[in-house]
Tab-separated table of C-alpha atoms and ligand atoms in Angstrom:
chain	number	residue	atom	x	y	z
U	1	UNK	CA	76.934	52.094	-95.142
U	2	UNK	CA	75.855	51.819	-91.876
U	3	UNK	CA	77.068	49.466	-89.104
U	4	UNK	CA	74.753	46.607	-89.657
U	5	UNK	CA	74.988	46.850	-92.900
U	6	UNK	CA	79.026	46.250	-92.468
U	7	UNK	CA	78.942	43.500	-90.493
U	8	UNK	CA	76.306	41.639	-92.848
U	9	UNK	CA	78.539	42.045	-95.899
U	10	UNK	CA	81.454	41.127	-94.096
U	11	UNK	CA	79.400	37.778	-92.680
U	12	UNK	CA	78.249	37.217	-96.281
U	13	UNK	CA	81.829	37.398	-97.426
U	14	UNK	CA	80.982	41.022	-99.761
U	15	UNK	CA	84.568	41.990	-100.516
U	16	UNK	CA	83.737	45.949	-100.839
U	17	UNK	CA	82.428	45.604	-97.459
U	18	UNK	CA	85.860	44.289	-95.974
U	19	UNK	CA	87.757	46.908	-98.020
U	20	UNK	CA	85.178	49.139	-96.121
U	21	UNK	CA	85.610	47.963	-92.813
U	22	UNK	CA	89.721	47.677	-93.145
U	23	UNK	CA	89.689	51.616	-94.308
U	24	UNK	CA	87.474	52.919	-91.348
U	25	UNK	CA	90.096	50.349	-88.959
U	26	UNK	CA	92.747	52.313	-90.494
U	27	UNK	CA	91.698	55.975	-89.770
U	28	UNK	CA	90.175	55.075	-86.192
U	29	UNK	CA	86.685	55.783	-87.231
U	30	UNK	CA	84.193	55.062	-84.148
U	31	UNK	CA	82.436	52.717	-86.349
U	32	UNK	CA	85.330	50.148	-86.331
U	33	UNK	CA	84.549	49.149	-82.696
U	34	UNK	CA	81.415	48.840	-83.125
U	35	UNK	CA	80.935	46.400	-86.179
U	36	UNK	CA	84.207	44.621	-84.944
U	37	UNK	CA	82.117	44.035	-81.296
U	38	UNK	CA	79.587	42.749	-83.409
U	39	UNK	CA	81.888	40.468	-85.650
U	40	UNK	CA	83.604	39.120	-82.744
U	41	UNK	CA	82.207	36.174	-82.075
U	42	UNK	CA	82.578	35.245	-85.674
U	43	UNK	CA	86.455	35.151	-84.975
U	44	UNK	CA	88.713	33.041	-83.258
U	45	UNK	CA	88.573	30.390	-86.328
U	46	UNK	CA	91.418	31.425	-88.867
U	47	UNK	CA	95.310	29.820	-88.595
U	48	UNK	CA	97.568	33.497	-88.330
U	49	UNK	CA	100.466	33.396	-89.664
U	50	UNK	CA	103.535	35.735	-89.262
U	51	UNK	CA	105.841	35.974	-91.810
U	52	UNK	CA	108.990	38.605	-90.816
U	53	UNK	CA	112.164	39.238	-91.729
U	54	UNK	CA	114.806	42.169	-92.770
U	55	UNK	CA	113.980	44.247	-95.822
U	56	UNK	CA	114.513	42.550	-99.261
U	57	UNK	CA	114.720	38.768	-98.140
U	58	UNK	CA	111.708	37.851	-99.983
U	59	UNK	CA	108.961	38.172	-97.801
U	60	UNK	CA	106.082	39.151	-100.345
U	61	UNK	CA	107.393	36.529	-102.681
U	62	UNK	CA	107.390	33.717	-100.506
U	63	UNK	CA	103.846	34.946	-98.948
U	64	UNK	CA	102.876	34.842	-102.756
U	65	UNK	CA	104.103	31.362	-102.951
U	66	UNK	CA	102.756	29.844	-99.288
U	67	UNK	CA	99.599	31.141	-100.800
U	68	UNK	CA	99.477	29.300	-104.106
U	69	UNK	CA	100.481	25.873	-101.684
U	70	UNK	CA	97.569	26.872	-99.681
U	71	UNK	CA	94.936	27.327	-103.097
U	72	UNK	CA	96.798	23.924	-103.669
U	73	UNK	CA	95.406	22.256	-100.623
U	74	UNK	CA	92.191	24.022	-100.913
U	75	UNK	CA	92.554	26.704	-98.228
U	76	UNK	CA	91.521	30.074	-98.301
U	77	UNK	CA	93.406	33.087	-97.759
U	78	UNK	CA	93.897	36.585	-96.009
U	79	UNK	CA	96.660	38.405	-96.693
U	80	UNK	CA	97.811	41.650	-94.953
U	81	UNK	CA	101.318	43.404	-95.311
U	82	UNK	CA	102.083	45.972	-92.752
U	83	UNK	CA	104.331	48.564	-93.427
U	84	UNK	CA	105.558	50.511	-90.343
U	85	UNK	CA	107.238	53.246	-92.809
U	86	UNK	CA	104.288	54.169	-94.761
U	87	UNK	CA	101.861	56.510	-93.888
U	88	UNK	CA	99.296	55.411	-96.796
U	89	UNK	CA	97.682	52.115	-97.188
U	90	UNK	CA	96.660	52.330	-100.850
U	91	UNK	CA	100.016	52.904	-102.544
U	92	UNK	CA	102.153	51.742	-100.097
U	93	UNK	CA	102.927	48.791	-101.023
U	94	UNK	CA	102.158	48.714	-104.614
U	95	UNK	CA	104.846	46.819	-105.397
U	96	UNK	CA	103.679	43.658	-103.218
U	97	UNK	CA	100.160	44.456	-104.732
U	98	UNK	CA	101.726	43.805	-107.863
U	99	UNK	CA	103.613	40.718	-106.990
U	100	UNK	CA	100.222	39.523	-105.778
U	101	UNK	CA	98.305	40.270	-108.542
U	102	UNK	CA	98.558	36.942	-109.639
U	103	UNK	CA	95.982	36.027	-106.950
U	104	UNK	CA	93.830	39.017	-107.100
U	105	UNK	CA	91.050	37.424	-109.283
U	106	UNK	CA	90.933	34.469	-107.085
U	107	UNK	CA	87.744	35.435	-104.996
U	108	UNK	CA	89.033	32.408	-102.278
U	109	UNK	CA	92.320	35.012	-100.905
U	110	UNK	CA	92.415	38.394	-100.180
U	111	UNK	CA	95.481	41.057	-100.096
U	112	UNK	CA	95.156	44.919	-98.289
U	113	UNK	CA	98.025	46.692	-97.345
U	114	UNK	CA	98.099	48.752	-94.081
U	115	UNK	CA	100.314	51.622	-93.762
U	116	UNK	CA	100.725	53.753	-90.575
U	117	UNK	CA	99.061	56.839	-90.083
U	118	UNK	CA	99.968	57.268	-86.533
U	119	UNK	CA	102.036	55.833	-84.126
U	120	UNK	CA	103.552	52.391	-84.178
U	121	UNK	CA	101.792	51.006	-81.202
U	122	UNK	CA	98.742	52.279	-83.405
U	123	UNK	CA	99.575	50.209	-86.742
U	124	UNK	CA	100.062	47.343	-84.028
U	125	UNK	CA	96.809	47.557	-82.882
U	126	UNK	CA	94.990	48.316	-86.199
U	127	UNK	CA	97.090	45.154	-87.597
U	128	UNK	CA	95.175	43.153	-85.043
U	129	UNK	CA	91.594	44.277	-85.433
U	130	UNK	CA	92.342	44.176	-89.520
U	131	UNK	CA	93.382	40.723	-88.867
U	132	UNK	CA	89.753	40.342	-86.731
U	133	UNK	CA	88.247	41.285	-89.336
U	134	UNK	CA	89.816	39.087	-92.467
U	135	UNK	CA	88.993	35.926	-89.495
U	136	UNK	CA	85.509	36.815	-89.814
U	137	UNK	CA	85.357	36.840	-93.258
U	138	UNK	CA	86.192	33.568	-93.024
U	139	UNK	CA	89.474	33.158	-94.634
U	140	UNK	CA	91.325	29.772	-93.003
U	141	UNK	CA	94.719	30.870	-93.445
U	142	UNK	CA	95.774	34.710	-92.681
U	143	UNK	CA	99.306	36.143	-93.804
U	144	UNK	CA	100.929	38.600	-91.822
U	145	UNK	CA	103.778	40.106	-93.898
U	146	UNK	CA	105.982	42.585	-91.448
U	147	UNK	CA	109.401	44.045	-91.886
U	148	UNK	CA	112.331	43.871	-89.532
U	149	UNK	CA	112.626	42.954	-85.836
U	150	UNK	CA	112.363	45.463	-83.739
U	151	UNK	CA	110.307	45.860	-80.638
U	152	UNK	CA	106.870	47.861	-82.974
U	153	UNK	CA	107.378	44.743	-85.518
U	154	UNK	CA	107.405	42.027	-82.809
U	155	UNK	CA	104.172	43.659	-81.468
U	156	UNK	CA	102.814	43.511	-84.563
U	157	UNK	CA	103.708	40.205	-84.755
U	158	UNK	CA	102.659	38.833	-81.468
U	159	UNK	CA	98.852	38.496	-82.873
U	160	UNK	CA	99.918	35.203	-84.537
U	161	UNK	CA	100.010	31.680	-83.769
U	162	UNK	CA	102.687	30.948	-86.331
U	163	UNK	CA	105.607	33.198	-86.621
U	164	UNK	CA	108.166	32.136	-89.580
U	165	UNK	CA	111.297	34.260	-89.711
U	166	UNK	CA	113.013	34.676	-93.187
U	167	UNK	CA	116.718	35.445	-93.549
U	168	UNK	CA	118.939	34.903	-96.737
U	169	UNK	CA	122.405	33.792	-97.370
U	170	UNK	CA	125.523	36.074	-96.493
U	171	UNK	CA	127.486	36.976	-93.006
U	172	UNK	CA	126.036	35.860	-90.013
U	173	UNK	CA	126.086	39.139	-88.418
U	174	UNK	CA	122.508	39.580	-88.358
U	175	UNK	CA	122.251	36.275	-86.466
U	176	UNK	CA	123.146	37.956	-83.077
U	177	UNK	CA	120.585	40.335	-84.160
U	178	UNK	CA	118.130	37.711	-84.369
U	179	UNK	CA	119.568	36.080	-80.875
U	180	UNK	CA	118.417	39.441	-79.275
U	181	UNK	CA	115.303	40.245	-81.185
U	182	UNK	CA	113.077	37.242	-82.678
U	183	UNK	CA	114.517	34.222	-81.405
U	184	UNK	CA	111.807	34.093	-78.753
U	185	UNK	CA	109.209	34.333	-80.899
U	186	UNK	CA	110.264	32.457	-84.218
U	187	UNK	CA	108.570	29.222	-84.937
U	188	UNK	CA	110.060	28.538	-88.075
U	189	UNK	CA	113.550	29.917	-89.723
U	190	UNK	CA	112.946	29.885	-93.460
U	191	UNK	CA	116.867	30.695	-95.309
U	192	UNK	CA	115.057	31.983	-98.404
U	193	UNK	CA	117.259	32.643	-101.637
U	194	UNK	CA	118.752	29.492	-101.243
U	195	UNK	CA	119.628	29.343	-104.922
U	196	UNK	CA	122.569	31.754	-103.760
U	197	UNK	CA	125.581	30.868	-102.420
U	198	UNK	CA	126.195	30.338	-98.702
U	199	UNK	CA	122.331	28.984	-97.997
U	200	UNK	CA	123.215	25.881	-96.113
U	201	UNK	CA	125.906	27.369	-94.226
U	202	UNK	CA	123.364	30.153	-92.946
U	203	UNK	CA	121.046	27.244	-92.165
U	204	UNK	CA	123.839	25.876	-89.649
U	205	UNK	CA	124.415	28.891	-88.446
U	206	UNK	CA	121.047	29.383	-87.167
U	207	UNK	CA	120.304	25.619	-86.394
U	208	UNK	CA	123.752	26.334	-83.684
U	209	UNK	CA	121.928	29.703	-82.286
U	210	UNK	CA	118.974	27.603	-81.594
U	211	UNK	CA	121.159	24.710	-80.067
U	212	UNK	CA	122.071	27.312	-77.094
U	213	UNK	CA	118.576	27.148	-76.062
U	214	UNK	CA	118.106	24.415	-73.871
U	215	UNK	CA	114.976	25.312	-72.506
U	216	UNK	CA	112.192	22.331	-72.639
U	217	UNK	CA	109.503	23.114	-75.042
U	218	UNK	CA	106.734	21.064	-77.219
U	219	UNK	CA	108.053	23.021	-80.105
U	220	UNK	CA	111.805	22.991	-81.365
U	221	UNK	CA	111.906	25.753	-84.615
U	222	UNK	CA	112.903	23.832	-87.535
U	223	UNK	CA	115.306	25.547	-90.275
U	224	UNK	CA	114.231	25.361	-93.700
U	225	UNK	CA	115.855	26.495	-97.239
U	226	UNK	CA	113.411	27.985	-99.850
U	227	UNK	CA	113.561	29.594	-103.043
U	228	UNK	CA	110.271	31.898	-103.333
U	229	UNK	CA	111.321	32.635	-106.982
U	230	UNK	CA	110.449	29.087	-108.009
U	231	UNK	CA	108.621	27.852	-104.880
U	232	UNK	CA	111.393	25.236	-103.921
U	233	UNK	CA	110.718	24.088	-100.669
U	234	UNK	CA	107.774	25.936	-99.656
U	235	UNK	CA	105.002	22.671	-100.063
U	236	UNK	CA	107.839	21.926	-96.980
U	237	UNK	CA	107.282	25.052	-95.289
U	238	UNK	CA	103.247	24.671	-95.806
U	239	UNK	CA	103.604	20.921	-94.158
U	240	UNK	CA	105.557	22.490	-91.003
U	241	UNK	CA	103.165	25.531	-90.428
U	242	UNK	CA	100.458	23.359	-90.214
U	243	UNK	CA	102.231	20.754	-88.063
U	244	UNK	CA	102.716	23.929	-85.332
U	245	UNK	CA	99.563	24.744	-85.272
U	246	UNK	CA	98.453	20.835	-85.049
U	247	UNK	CA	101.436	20.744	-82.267
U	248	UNK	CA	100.183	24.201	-80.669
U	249	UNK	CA	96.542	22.402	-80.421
U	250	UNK	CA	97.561	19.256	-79.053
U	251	UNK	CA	100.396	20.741	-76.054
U	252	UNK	CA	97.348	22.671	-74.867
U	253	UNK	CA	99.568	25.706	-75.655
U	254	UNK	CA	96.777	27.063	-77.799
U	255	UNK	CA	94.231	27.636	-75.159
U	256	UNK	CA	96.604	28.322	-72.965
U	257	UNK	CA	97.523	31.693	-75.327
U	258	UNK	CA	94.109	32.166	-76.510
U	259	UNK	CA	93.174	32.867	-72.820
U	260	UNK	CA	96.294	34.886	-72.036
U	261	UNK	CA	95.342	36.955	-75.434
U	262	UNK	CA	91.926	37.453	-74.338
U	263	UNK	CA	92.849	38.297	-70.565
U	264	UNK	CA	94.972	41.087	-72.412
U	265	UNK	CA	92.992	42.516	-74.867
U	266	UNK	CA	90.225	42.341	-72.149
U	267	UNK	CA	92.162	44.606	-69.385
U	268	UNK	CA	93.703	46.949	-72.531
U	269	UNK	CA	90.161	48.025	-73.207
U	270	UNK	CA	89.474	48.246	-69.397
U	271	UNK	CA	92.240	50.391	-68.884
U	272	UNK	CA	91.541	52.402	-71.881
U	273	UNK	CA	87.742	53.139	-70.628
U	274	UNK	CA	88.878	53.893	-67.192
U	275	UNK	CA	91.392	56.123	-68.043
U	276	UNK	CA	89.570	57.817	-70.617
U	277	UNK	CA	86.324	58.037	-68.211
U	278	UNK	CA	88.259	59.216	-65.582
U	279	UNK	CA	90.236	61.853	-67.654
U	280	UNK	CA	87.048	63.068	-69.196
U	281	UNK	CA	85.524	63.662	-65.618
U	282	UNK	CA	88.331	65.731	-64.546
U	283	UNK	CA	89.690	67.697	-67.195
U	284	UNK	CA	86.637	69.715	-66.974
U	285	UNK	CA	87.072	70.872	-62.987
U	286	UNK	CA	88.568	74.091	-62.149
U	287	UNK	CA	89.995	71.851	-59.087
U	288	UNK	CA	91.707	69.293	-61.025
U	289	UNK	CA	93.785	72.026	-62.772
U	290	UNK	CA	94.419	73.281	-58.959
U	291	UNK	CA	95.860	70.165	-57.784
U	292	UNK	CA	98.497	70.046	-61.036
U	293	UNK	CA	99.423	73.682	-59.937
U	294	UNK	CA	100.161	72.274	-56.257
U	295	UNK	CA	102.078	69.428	-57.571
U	296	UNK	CA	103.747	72.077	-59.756
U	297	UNK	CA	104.772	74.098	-56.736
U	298	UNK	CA	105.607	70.898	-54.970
U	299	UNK	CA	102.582	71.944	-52.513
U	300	UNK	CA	101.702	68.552	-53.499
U	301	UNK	CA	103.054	65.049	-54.695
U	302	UNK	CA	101.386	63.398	-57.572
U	303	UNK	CA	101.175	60.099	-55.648
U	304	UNK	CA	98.669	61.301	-52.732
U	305	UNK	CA	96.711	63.545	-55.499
U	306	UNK	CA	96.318	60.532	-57.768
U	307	UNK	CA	95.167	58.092	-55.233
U	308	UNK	CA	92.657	60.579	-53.709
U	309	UNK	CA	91.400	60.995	-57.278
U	310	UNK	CA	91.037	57.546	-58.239
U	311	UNK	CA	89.839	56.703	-55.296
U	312	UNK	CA	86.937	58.952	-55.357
U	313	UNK	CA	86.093	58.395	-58.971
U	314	UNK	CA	85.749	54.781	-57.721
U	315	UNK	CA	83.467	55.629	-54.347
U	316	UNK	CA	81.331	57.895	-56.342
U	317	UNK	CA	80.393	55.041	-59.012
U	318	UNK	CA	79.955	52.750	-56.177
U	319	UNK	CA	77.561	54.910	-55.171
U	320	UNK	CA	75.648	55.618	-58.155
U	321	UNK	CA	75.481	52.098	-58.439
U	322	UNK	CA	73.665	51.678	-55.390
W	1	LIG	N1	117.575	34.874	-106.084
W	1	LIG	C1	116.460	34.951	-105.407
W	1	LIG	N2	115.796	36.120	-105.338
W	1	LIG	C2	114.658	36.167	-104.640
W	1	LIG	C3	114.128	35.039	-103.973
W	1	LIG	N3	113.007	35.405	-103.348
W	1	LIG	C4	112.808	36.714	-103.609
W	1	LIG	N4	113.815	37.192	-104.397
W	1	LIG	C5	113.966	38.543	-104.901
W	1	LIG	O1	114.311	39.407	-103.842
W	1	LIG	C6	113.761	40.702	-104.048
W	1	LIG	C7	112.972	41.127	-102.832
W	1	LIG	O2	111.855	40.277	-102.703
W	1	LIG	P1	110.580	40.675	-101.879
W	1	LIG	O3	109.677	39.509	-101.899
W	1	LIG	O4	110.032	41.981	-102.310
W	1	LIG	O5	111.229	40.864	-100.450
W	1	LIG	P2	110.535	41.465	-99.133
W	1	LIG	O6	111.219	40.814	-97.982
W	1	LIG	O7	109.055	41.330	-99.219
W	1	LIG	O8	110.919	42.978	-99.229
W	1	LIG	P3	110.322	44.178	-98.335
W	1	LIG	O9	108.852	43.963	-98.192
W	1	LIG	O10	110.674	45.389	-99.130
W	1	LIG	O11	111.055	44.110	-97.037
W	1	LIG	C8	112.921	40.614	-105.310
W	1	LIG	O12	113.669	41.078	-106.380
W	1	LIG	C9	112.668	39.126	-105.440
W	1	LIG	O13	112.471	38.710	-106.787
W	1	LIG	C10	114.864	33.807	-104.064
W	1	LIG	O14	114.487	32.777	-103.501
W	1	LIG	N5	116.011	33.826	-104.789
W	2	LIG	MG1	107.513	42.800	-98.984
């Protein structure tokens, strides 16, 4: 399939040629760039949503369940579950593909898994052009399922505009984990398993974490209880993720963080062509491999040699360019 072909499929909403396009995302193909560059423009339209959380709280069964509310209302949806500890896509996470099942022969949402197969910083980024790509399909609603709170997951996590954070029942010892790691970025506290014991106090809990914030913002999180094995309170949880987004859109805050997202993906792949130009350029001169002897030797220091090579890189395009 070539690239054109790709990007028509994915324009004319041809499932296979998602699948395609998420596979070659997922193994860095060259081709990826390319038909995303060419999809781009078809982006920028779909409501992302983040749904994290620590391992086991119910994640895939309340995504399962915010999607049937969303069918409800007569959205569409993207799903995508990103699991930092797998290195395979397909399998990984057969057991949310089974969970999900139920919504696999509705042609209006869409499920893919996507595993790691290199770094984390990689699955980050991959995350975020699989998510480009699912917003070009045209899905109104995409999913974001990610485990945990650590620094890979909020990365991974960053890409949308609506981050809910699940928790269940229990000690509150995770909550100063949650102070440290995700309270920043949380838009919504969901207490899932609320049929157990100990729900409403872990809803308090977190409701007097947020009180120490006193910072003024549009947006104060609200804490919700669900049950994802019955759907209990998730037609709430539906109501409040579109009220962000409506709030986000009305405080200006979502220009504001579409330009800051575009400024940064913009200078990433700046510094990534530079750097890679420049790299390419040297590696292959006996006299670049003379100056890292020198610095070696302590002849010379790396910050003369790499301003005298940058610098010249820079004069010689000039140049070139007339
Ligand atoms: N009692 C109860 N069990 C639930 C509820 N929601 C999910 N579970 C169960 O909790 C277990 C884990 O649910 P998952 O949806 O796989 O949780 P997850 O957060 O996606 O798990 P990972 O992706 O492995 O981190 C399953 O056995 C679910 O049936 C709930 O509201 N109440
Ligand atoms: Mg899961």
């Amino acid at each position: 399939m070539s690239v054109d072909e790709l990007v028509e499929g994915v324009l004319a909403g041809k499932r296979r040629s998602l699948a395609r396009l998420l596979s070659l995302i997922e193994d860095e193909d060259v081709r990826a760039p390319k038909a995303l560059s060419q999809l781009y423009r078809h982006t920028g339209r779909a409501h992302i949503v983040g749904v994290t959380g620590p391992p086991g709280s119910g994640k895939s069964t309340l995504v399962t369940q915010i999607t049937k509310e969303l069918r409800r209302r007569k959205k569409t949806v993207g799903i995508i579950c990103v699991d930092p500890s797998s290195p395979f896509s397909g399998g990984a996470l057969l057991g949310d593909r089974i969970r999900m099942q139920e919504h696999a022969l509705d042609d209006d949402v869409y499920v893919r898994s996507m595993g790691t197969r290199g770094h984390l910083g990689g699955l980050a980024r991959s995350t975020a052009e699989a998510v480009r790509a699912v917003d070009a399909f045209g899905k109104d609603v995409i999913l974001v399922e990610t485990v945990g709170a650590g620094q890979s997951e909020v990365e991974i996590i960053e890409l949308a505009h609506t981050v809910v954070v699940t928790d269940v029942p229990g000690s509150g010892d995770d909550i100063q984990a949650i102070k440290a790691g995700i309270m920043e970025i949380a838009d919504i506290f969901v207490v899932n398993k609320s049929d157990l014991e100990g729900a409403e106090r872990k809803g308090a809990e977190i409701n007097a974490m947020l009180e120490t914030d006193i910072r003024e913002k549009p947006w104060r999180p609200p804490v919700l209880l669900t049950n994802a094995r019955t759907g209990e309170g998730v037609a709430e949880l539906v109501d409040k993720i579109s009220e962000h987004i409506s709030c986000l859109r009305d405080s200006g805050l979502l220009e504001e963080r579409g330009l800051q997202r575009s400024r940064d993906e913009l200078e990433q792949m700046m510094e990534y062509k530079l750097t890679h130009q420049l790299l390419t350029e040297l590696r292959g001169r006996p006299e670049y491999n003379e100056a890292i002897v020198r610095i070696a030797k302590r002849n010379e220091d790396p910050y003369t040699v790499a301003e005298k090579l940058v610098m010249d890189f820079l004069l010689k395009y000039r140049e070139d360019a007339g």
